[in-house]
RNA sequence: UGGGGAGUCGUCCAACGGCAGGACGACAGACUCUGGAUCUGUUUAUAGGGGUUCGAAUCCUCUCUCCCCAGCCA
């Protein structure tokens, strides 16, 4: 006999497998572009992508889409994907974020080899590029204040005005820029701007800021620099330095592409192609670092890795597997239109995988005591139970049975409606793998609540089949009361009650749509004794209840804590819900 | 009212001038020692108007709707 082996090997065995079992690559426009470029030999048959997160928050499922795209496409076409931190703003970035991001991408199953880069590694070269632009008259130091720059920029419908500092000589600009770098000026007193077109319909082209003064300590370069490049200047050149072929980013950067191209063209350097796709939106959650940070800071959740969070850290703790997430990212496809993907698809993906891999186990979440009156008081026996009917290799285990059991409260109704198949007075059901039992009596407490059930069992049905061929309509999970161990089980529901919490009504904030019932902690569940050895991160199916994962933070050997990853599909719950309407 | 982008089943994605297809969801049935899984079936879509064409989701044109952009954020 084998004890059920938890599904804790997903992390290792999944590495380098791009998609989960059954995943078929879906055609998308980026894949087509790359396929054509590879065929035409556009970059000498080379493919180089990059994943460029800013270390100012934790990665979420939306980032997973980008990670899967960049790393996935690279491996699919025999190319490489660089890992690059876009760390050009010291006031927002922290090493804590760097570390979590590295861990999350690795956990998702991708490998960047020795190609871990930082935009801050390029600060020296970026400075030289800026000097070059000054020399050819394409950049200037501007003394306008932030407010003045905004004012000079014009509006969406009116052109901007040229800065009075726009015509400084290259010599003067060079000298001023050097002094900016030397720390001679206060934060915000001067910036370096590209000299493009203040009348452009594209506001990004109205002499955008390239460098600003920030006397902040950078998480990697410390106090070496007091001027920092802006995204538009740093990003394209970092791509160029790394000889990226396809720079894949989200739609909001589409307006920035002319500027991306401008810097590269003016400097006459290697020119990657920027391609934009629509970011992921998921129903009943939010996917913006700003909003997630707010949930954390305002204690609406317990932290970045709260199992209700759509962060990779939260989903990992919740019990999601890397393959399920990758499979999800493949199934949602890639397009350019804004969309809201139904959470049901994510749940489908994780059930699909866990159904095949998670060992089955019995756990009673809301216990109801059952006494088998005709079962000897001092007797105990061990009954064989299959570990995973979907996986013959998973073997079987022995589960203790005795006179006093717990079953799920929801599996008994004193006065059941017609559609209810489970236990009721006078009715016979099967205890999974064990015996048929029949309810003979109901004991109530002083409040009139059902406190315990008295049943009889049929010894001839041991194992779960009746020799006389009689049938029962339901099979219940159970645990032996004296043998079971107590556990805490945390049931999660969606974080928000609104399909799209970003779609806020007048005067409301997305936090107004938080689901007050997103977490329900059940403190005295009874689970079968084989779970005594469950380790943090181990995943199981509690039969008939759902998939559960031993919590990595709060579980201890004496007191296991399980997180419900996702429920099983539940016909009965659906009927009940329909009946209430 | 400036610039950019997008409109295909309830949802997401295909179809790139030639039978609008898949997945999820929903609904119905089969099977079942998990009301799970599995299997089968059903359902519903080209934003609108003109045009080109033997033939248009696809090309042209006008209109409508939605999203993004006025950080010294990325």
XYZ file of C-alpha atoms (C1' of nucleotides) in Angstrom:
655
model
C 0.000 0.000 0.000
C 1.179 3.466 -0.781
C 0.262 6.619 0.983
C -0.988 9.219 -1.458
C 1.881 11.144 -2.891
C 1.144 14.825 -3.020
C 1.325 16.673 -6.272
C 4.368 18.686 -5.315
C 6.569 17.888 -8.256
C 4.946 20.248 -10.729
C 7.665 22.857 -10.296
C 10.447 20.560 -11.433
C 8.808 18.453 -14.051
C 7.294 21.435 -15.850
C 10.432 23.379 -16.575
C 10.825 24.007 -20.272
C 7.478 22.620 -21.197
C 5.813 25.580 -22.704
C 2.239 24.531 -22.353
C 0.249 22.141 -20.250
C -0.978 18.784 -21.373
C -3.420 19.031 -24.206
C -2.417 22.555 -25.114
C -2.412 23.322 -28.786
C -0.635 26.495 -29.906
C -3.265 28.969 -31.027
C -2.449 31.096 -34.055
C -1.952 34.767 -33.262
C -0.689 37.812 -35.115
C 2.635 38.050 -33.305
C 3.408 34.414 -33.963
C 2.625 35.085 -37.640
C 4.915 38.108 -37.809
C 7.759 36.153 -36.273
C 7.130 33.136 -38.473
C 7.325 35.363 -41.551
C 10.435 37.158 -40.336
C 12.117 33.849 -39.636
C 11.173 32.600 -43.071
C 12.388 35.706 -44.886
C 15.588 35.789 -42.860
C 14.882 39.315 -41.685
C 17.281 39.180 -38.760
C 19.582 36.523 -40.194
C 17.170 33.968 -38.846
C 17.770 35.265 -35.346
C 14.989 35.703 -32.774
C 15.567 37.643 -29.596
C 12.769 38.768 -27.307
C 12.849 40.164 -23.808
C 10.742 40.360 -20.685
C 11.290 43.820 -19.170
C 9.505 44.243 -15.806
C 9.976 47.275 -13.596
C 10.791 46.079 -10.063
C 8.085 48.157 -8.418
C 5.560 45.456 -7.535
C 4.810 41.755 -7.729
C 4.120 39.960 -10.991
C 0.518 39.018 -11.731
C -1.345 36.828 -14.192
C -1.264 39.662 -16.728
C 2.524 39.557 -16.649
C 2.318 35.795 -17.080
C 0.701 36.409 -20.459
C 3.650 38.550 -21.498
C 6.190 36.110 -20.047
C 4.621 33.166 -21.848
C 4.538 35.147 -25.076
C 8.138 36.299 -24.948
C 9.751 33.151 -23.586
C 7.317 30.874 -25.382
C 7.819 32.391 -28.801
C 11.580 32.407 -28.346
C 11.735 28.718 -27.516
C 9.199 27.836 -30.191
C 11.301 29.420 -32.931
C 14.695 28.499 -31.541
C 15.434 32.001 -30.291
C 16.247 33.451 -26.901
C 14.461 35.645 -24.412
C 16.365 38.058 -22.194
C 15.299 38.934 -18.702
C 15.758 42.651 -18.165
C 14.731 44.806 -15.261
C 13.591 48.200 -16.430
C 14.971 49.962 -13.392
C 15.253 53.594 -14.403
C 13.268 55.105 -11.544
C 15.037 54.676 -8.177
C 12.212 56.226 -6.194
C 9.808 53.363 -6.922
C 11.999 50.320 -7.192
C 13.148 47.876 -4.531
C 15.214 44.712 -4.275
C 12.279 42.913 -2.643
C 10.495 43.245 -5.951
C 13.525 42.151 -7.954
C 13.737 38.968 -5.916
C 10.056 38.124 -6.097
C 9.976 38.716 -9.853
C 12.947 36.436 -10.463
C 11.372 33.730 -8.323
C 7.997 34.013 -10.026
C 9.301 33.778 -13.587
C 11.391 30.773 -12.673
C 8.443 29.135 -10.934
C 6.327 29.716 -14.027
C 8.826 27.489 -15.763
C 11.094 29.733 -17.817
C 14.842 29.957 -18.005
C 16.858 32.980 -19.048
C 20.223 31.289 -18.673
C 22.903 33.886 -17.974
C 20.959 36.628 -19.726
C 19.789 38.563 -16.689
C 20.156 42.258 -17.439
C 19.257 45.584 -15.906
C 18.609 48.828 -17.732
C 20.789 50.344 -15.019
C 23.705 48.331 -16.434
C 23.434 50.602 -19.459
C 23.380 53.967 -17.660
C 26.891 54.781 -18.912
C 26.122 53.975 -22.528
C 22.766 55.715 -22.333
C 24.525 58.832 -21.112
C 26.875 58.656 -24.088
C 23.914 58.295 -26.467
C 22.352 61.382 -24.900
C 25.582 63.312 -25.440
C 25.555 62.208 -29.048
C 22.038 63.522 -29.535
C 23.057 66.847 -27.983
C 26.000 67.022 -30.360
C 23.831 66.597 -33.435
C 21.414 69.196 -32.132
C 18.625 66.763 -31.316
C 18.550 67.222 -27.551
C 18.722 70.188 -25.217
C 18.755 71.062 -21.556
C 15.555 72.773 -20.520
C 15.236 74.943 -17.396
C 11.455 75.043 -17.370
C 9.794 73.723 -14.211
C 7.601 70.642 -14.372
C 4.514 72.841 -14.325
C 5.866 75.027 -17.091
C 6.725 72.066 -19.233
C 3.197 70.801 -18.867
C 1.859 74.203 -19.819
C 4.140 74.480 -22.832
C 3.162 71.010 -23.963
C -0.268 72.170 -25.085
C -3.321 69.942 -24.924
C -4.751 67.032 -26.885
C -6.314 69.442 -29.370
C -3.921 72.389 -29.259
C -0.258 72.319 -30.246
C 2.442 73.061 -27.714
C 4.894 75.970 -27.618
C 8.613 75.734 -27.921
C 10.653 76.081 -24.780
C 12.709 79.297 -24.576
C 15.734 77.049 -23.914
C 15.216 75.061 -27.073
C 17.829 76.915 -29.109
C 20.780 76.618 -26.753
C 24.000 75.754 -28.487
C 25.326 72.218 -28.440
C 28.282 73.468 -26.457
C 26.105 74.996 -23.784
C 23.863 71.909 -23.652
C 26.857 69.635 -23.290
C 28.217 71.689 -20.455
C 24.854 71.917 -18.683
C 24.151 68.201 -19.102
C 27.566 67.382 -17.678
C 26.810 69.615 -14.708
C 23.421 67.924 -14.265
C 25.250 64.660 -14.029
C 27.754 66.125 -11.585
C 24.963 66.956 -9.189
C 25.262 70.712 -9.420
C 21.529 71.253 -9.780
C 18.543 70.525 -7.613
C 15.981 67.830 -8.364
C 13.483 69.109 -10.870
C 15.426 72.229 -11.804
C 16.451 71.047 -15.259
C 15.817 68.176 -17.665
C 17.292 66.962 -20.910
C 14.721 66.924 -23.697
C 14.651 65.550 -27.193
C 14.161 68.242 -29.832
C 11.378 66.912 -32.037
C 8.107 68.709 -32.735
C 6.032 70.747 -30.307
C 3.131 70.770 -32.757
C 2.916 66.999 -33.236
C -0.513 65.457 -32.874
C 1.271 62.764 -30.899
C 2.025 64.321 -27.554
C 4.908 61.941 -26.991
C 6.774 63.723 -29.766
C 6.464 67.196 -28.197
C 10.070 67.394 -26.998
C 9.811 64.528 -24.501
C 11.974 64.461 -21.394
C 14.961 62.136 -21.718
C 16.682 62.674 -18.373
C 15.596 64.038 -15.032
C 17.527 64.835 -11.890
C 16.737 62.538 -8.945
C 19.115 62.489 -6.034
C 17.803 59.104 -4.920
C 19.755 56.011 -4.075
C 19.281 53.384 -6.763
C 18.863 49.753 -5.719
C 21.833 48.737 -7.860
C 23.890 51.778 -8.806
C 23.621 53.390 -5.385
C 24.581 57.060 -5.554
C 26.663 56.841 -8.720
C 24.029 58.705 -10.655
C 21.769 61.609 -9.854
C 20.262 61.808 -13.330
C 18.093 58.977 -14.601
C 16.852 58.267 -18.132
C 13.136 58.161 -18.892
C 11.433 55.032 -20.188
C 11.159 56.105 -23.814
C 14.819 56.886 -24.101
C 16.103 53.955 -22.073
C 13.846 51.213 -23.329
C 14.450 51.287 -27.063
C 18.179 51.725 -26.601
C 18.309 48.852 -24.119
C 16.506 46.727 -26.709
C 19.025 47.897 -29.286
C 22.023 47.162 -27.075
C 20.722 43.630 -26.499
C 20.007 43.244 -30.201
C 16.389 42.369 -29.536
C 14.602 41.493 -32.779
C 10.997 41.767 -31.606
C 10.173 44.094 -28.735
C 6.742 42.971 -27.602
C 4.787 45.309 -25.350
C 1.209 46.267 -24.525
C -1.112 48.530 -26.516
C -0.633 51.677 -24.455
C 2.863 51.924 -25.911
C 1.599 52.121 -29.443
C 1.643 55.920 -29.252
C 5.234 55.695 -28.112
C 6.436 53.691 -31.098
C 7.228 56.771 -33.218
C 9.426 57.985 -30.380
C 10.979 54.553 -29.919
C 11.843 54.641 -33.593
C 13.024 58.272 -33.503
C 15.758 57.687 -30.934
C 17.073 54.648 -32.773
C 16.969 56.373 -36.150
C 18.638 59.565 -34.977
C 21.405 57.583 -33.314
C 21.657 55.244 -36.302
C 21.861 52.174 -34.103
C 20.477 48.648 -34.379
C 16.717 48.933 -34.657
C 14.378 46.316 -33.118
C 10.722 46.162 -34.092
C 8.182 47.104 -31.450
C 4.941 45.107 -31.565
C 1.971 45.803 -29.306
C -0.721 43.461 -27.995
C -3.713 43.898 -25.691
C -3.083 43.352 -22.009
C -5.068 40.773 -20.076
C -8.104 41.689 -18.025
C -9.654 38.999 -15.832
C -13.180 39.067 -14.468
C -13.740 39.764 -10.776
C -10.205 40.886 -10.079
C -7.891 43.781 -10.851
C -4.603 43.614 -12.704
C -2.766 46.830 -12.181
C 0.201 47.132 -9.885
C -1.156 50.404 -8.544
C -4.443 48.808 -7.520
C -2.859 45.650 -6.174
C -0.483 47.772 -4.130
C -3.463 49.634 -2.740
C -5.141 46.354 -1.714
C -1.965 45.413 0.122
C -1.362 48.804 1.726
C -4.930 49.242 2.865
C -4.989 45.701 4.254
C -7.868 44.518 2.117
C -5.718 41.436 1.655
C -2.973 39.973 3.826
C -0.137 40.759 1.423
C 1.114 40.389 -2.141
C 0.922 36.611 -1.746
C -2.567 36.487 -0.271
C -4.174 33.497 -2.019
C -6.970 35.751 -3.283
C -4.545 37.956 -5.175
C -4.052 37.481 -8.928
C -0.309 37.749 -8.323
C 1.807 34.747 -9.227
C 2.872 34.601 -5.580
C -0.757 34.546 -4.474
C -1.782 31.993 -7.061
C 1.150 29.770 -6.147
C 0.090 29.848 -2.513
C -3.494 29.223 -3.536
C -2.390 26.023 -5.290
C -2.349 26.993 -8.951
C 0.248 25.119 -10.973
C 2.693 26.688 -13.444
C 1.417 24.473 -16.261
C -2.196 25.490 -15.636
C -1.236 29.157 -15.844
C 0.821 28.626 -18.995
C -1.995 26.687 -20.554
C -4.393 29.480 -19.685
C -2.082 32.032 -21.300
C -2.046 29.972 -24.479
C -5.809 29.505 -24.543
C -6.719 33.173 -24.115
C -4.931 34.029 -27.327
C -3.264 37.282 -28.282
C -5.012 40.191 -29.935
C -5.124 43.954 -30.079
C -8.584 44.565 -28.729
C -9.457 45.213 -25.137
C -11.128 42.222 -23.548
C -12.236 40.759 -20.254
C -11.451 37.077 -19.896
C -13.828 35.017 -17.780
C -12.251 33.662 -14.597
C -14.063 30.401 -15.406
C -11.444 29.666 -18.051
C -8.612 29.978 -15.532
C -10.492 27.675 -13.171
C -11.074 25.217 -15.969
C -7.341 25.138 -16.692
C -6.351 24.410 -13.119
C -9.039 21.743 -12.692
C -7.970 20.138 -15.925
C -4.453 19.641 -14.652
C -5.224 18.849 -11.022
C -7.809 16.263 -12.036
C -5.007 14.292 -13.599
C -2.312 14.884 -11.023
C -3.826 15.499 -7.580
C -4.204 12.503 -5.257
C -7.672 12.042 -3.823
C -8.213 12.183 -0.141
C -11.201 12.556 2.198
C -11.736 15.600 4.359
C -14.894 16.743 6.083
C -15.130 20.501 6.133
C -18.287 21.021 8.193
C -18.484 17.881 10.348
C -21.674 16.136 11.373
C -21.228 13.251 13.798
C -22.567 9.880 12.724
C -22.803 6.877 15.039
C -23.118 3.463 13.406
C -25.271 1.756 16.060
C -24.733 -1.813 14.859
C -20.951 -1.466 14.482
C -18.938 -2.849 17.422
C -17.636 -0.159 19.757
C -14.072 -1.379 19.975
C -13.688 -2.313 16.340
C -11.600 -0.514 13.759
C -10.728 -1.621 10.263
C -8.707 -0.315 7.362
C -10.393 0.098 4.032
C -8.657 0.347 0.711
C -9.129 3.599 -1.195
C -7.897 4.485 -4.675
C -5.434 7.388 -4.695
C -6.337 8.693 -8.108
C -8.829 7.079 -10.471
C -7.359 9.165 -13.302
C -3.894 7.787 -12.678
C -3.644 3.999 -12.243
C -0.017 4.378 -11.187
C -0.981 6.396 -8.126
C -1.878 3.236 -6.210
C -4.109 2.878 -3.192
C -4.062 3.514 0.545
C -5.828 2.269 3.658
C -8.313 4.503 5.415
C -9.466 3.756 8.976
C -13.138 3.105 9.666
C -14.872 2.907 13.023
C -18.191 3.259 14.799
C -18.111 7.039 15.044
C -17.655 9.029 11.877
C -17.980 12.525 10.516
C -19.776 13.318 7.329
C -20.401 16.673 5.647
C -23.308 18.596 7.193
C -24.468 19.465 3.690
C -24.797 15.761 2.921
C -27.762 15.366 5.260
C -31.196 16.935 5.093
C -34.000 16.132 7.433
C -36.642 17.117 4.946
C -34.996 16.930 1.558
C -36.324 18.309 -1.706
C -36.778 15.880 -4.563
C -33.472 16.638 -6.230
C -31.481 15.897 -3.065
C -29.906 12.428 -3.397
C -27.894 12.351 -0.217
C -28.612 11.128 3.315
C -32.009 11.685 4.912
C -34.049 9.900 7.572
C -34.755 6.332 6.461
C -32.567 6.651 3.405
C -29.575 4.528 2.468
C -26.375 5.911 0.917
C -22.862 4.653 0.346
C -19.826 5.789 2.285
C -17.073 6.000 -0.279
C -15.094 2.727 -0.435
C -16.710 1.558 2.844
C -20.309 0.501 3.515
C -23.893 1.342 2.798
C -25.415 3.095 5.776
C -29.019 3.904 6.554
C -30.154 6.816 8.676
C -32.275 5.572 11.569
C -32.360 8.529 13.930
C -31.607 12.207 14.307
C -30.402 13.775 17.556
C -30.888 17.513 17.990
C -29.393 19.999 20.393
C -31.281 22.464 22.568
C -31.473 24.921 19.655
C -33.134 22.350 17.475
C -30.111 21.904 15.246
C -29.112 18.473 14.067
C -26.311 17.397 16.389
C -25.742 13.794 15.405
C -27.098 10.993 13.312
C -27.678 7.380 14.224
C -27.269 4.939 11.382
C -26.933 1.239 10.736
C -24.530 -0.286 8.300
C -24.808 -3.376 6.130
C -21.703 -5.531 6.695
C -22.313 -7.244 3.366
C -21.587 -4.011 1.489
C -17.981 -3.714 2.614
C -15.958 -2.038 -0.122
C -19.010 -0.239 -1.402
C -20.954 -2.790 -3.417
C -24.123 -4.606 -2.449
C -24.066 -8.324 -3.275
C -27.832 -8.248 -3.809
C -27.370 -5.614 -6.460
C -29.311 -2.857 -4.744
C -28.389 0.683 -5.655
C -27.971 3.926 -3.786
C -28.247 7.379 -5.288
C -25.350 8.962 -3.461
C -21.828 8.300 -2.284
C -20.571 10.349 0.631
C -17.064 11.122 1.815
C -16.359 10.573 5.499
C -13.647 10.282 8.122
C -13.377 8.114 11.206
C -13.814 10.507 14.129
C -11.176 9.035 16.473
C -8.608 8.645 13.686
C -9.127 11.933 11.885
C -6.915 14.951 12.348
C -8.144 18.483 12.782
C -7.293 21.107 10.233
C -8.071 24.634 9.231
C -9.419 25.038 5.728
C -9.669 28.375 3.965
C -12.305 28.711 1.299
C -11.804 31.457 -1.240
C -14.186 33.189 -3.525
C -13.508 35.927 -6.065
C -11.947 39.082 -4.652
C -14.568 41.300 -6.260
C -18.291 40.893 -6.754
C -18.316 42.961 -9.942
C -17.355 41.423 -13.287
C -15.164 44.427 -14.068
C -14.147 46.281 -10.895
C -12.221 48.776 -13.036
C -15.527 49.954 -14.442
C -16.414 52.233 -11.552
C -19.597 54.211 -11.238
C -19.628 57.905 -10.368
C -18.173 58.556 -6.940
C -17.069 54.973 -6.373
C -13.716 53.315 -6.069
C -12.797 49.792 -7.174
C -12.503 48.812 -3.507
C -16.242 49.430 -3.183
C -16.734 46.227 -5.145
C -14.626 43.995 -2.905
C -16.317 40.697 -2.081
C -16.903 40.558 1.690
C -17.068 36.775 1.431
C -13.833 36.277 -0.480
C -12.390 34.328 2.448
C -14.105 31.907 4.791
C -11.896 30.116 7.281
C -13.220 26.832 8.669
C -11.375 26.147 11.888
C -12.403 22.599 12.797
C -12.360 20.428 9.744
C -11.576 16.744 10.048
C -9.284 15.181 7.503
C -8.078 11.646 7.005
C -4.910 10.666 8.865
C -2.802 10.136 5.747
C -2.665 13.932 5.492
C -0.565 14.097 8.632
C 2.518 14.267 6.470
C 1.312 16.918 4.058
C 4.032 19.450 3.358
C 3.502 23.101 2.500
C 2.559 23.381 -1.159
C 1.230 19.803 -1.429
C -1.911 19.595 -3.529
C -4.829 17.204 -3.112
C -8.338 16.700 -4.219
C -10.639 16.463 -1.219
C -13.184 14.177 -2.820
C -16.402 15.908 -3.751
C -15.145 19.225 -2.294
C -12.425 20.598 -4.537
C -8.687 20.955 -4.887
C -6.706 22.035 -1.856
C -3.140 23.067 -1.209
C -1.316 22.981 2.119
C -0.602 26.598 2.987
C 3.039 27.530 2.728
C 2.940 30.207 5.414
C 0.565 29.093 8.138
C 0.550 25.301 7.961
C 2.367 23.509 10.767
C 2.817 19.780 11.411
C 0.463 19.885 14.382
C -2.090 22.059 12.666
C -2.371 21.802 8.923
C -3.931 24.670 7.025
C -5.338 24.049 3.565
C -6.254 26.577 0.919
C -9.005 25.727 -1.481
C -7.551 26.283 -4.935
C -10.818 25.772 -6.766
C -14.057 23.857 -6.205
C -15.085 20.837 -8.199
C -17.880 21.439 -10.649
C -20.964 21.081 -8.531
C -24.294 20.082 -10.100
C -26.099 20.165 -6.784
C -24.871 23.661 -5.933
C -26.069 24.765 -9.340
C -29.513 23.278 -8.742
C -29.715 24.959 -5.342
C -28.735 28.284 -6.845
C -31.295 27.911 -9.588
C -33.927 27.013 -7.020
C -33.287 30.161 -5.020
C -33.888 32.414 -7.988
C -12.632 69.222 -31.646
C -5.714 66.538 -32.142
C -3.044 61.744 -32.497
C -3.230 56.383 -32.077
C -5.915 51.712 -31.740
C -10.120 48.295 -31.718
C -15.243 46.358 -33.126
C -16.813 38.170 -35.067
C -21.316 33.435 -30.511
C -22.684 35.178 -23.398
C -16.808 35.274 -22.999
C -11.917 34.683 -25.369
C -9.599 33.511 -29.876
C -9.572 31.707 -35.339
C -10.966 32.285 -40.449
C -6.747 37.270 -44.388
C -11.646 37.204 -51.414
C -14.415 30.952 -51.519
C -19.120 26.361 -46.472
C -17.955 31.783 -40.229
C -14.581 27.394 -36.807
C -12.440 26.151 -31.799
C -12.241 26.692 -26.511
C -14.734 28.221 -22.071
C -19.782 29.053 -20.352
C -24.953 27.740 -20.576
C -28.600 23.937 -21.629
C -29.954 18.663 -22.550
C -28.684 13.485 -22.431
C -25.376 8.959 -21.583
C -22.187 6.900 -18.037
C -20.378 6.849 -13.069
C -18.665 3.951 -5.839
C -16.724 11.793 -6.356
C -23.934 15.340 -8.304
C -16.193 14.903 -10.015
C -14.015 12.974 -14.469
C -15.424 11.112 -19.323
C -18.662 10.926 -23.719
C -22.710 12.863 -26.949
C -25.825 16.625 -28.546
C -28.026 21.736 -28.587
C -27.637 26.947 -28.445
C -25.948 31.837 -30.069
C -21.893 35.988 -33.615
C -19.257 39.197 -38.426
C -21.473 47.275 -35.076
C -24.529 49.990 -39.094
C -25.272 52.105 -44.222
C -23.493 52.265 -49.153
C -20.058 50.274 -52.888
C -16.433 46.749 -55.701
C -16.946 41.412 -56.885
C -19.621 35.430 -59.664
C -18.583 35.578 -54.381
C -16.968 40.154 -48.729
C -15.997 39.130 -41.669
C -11.952 39.951 -45.234
C -11.207 45.186 -50.282
C -13.198 50.617 -50.816
C -16.346 54.360 -48.513
C -19.333 56.927 -44.965
C -21.276 56.526 -40.030
C -21.635 54.726 -35.025
C -19.489 52.781 -30.522
C -15.448 51.633 -27.260
C -10.243 52.058 -25.503
C -5.376 54.733 -24.980
C -2.396 59.525 -24.897
C -1.625 66.135 -22.104
C 4.172 62.059 -15.547
C 10.465 65.073 -14.588
C 5.928 56.865 -14.082
C 6.795 52.435 -16.816
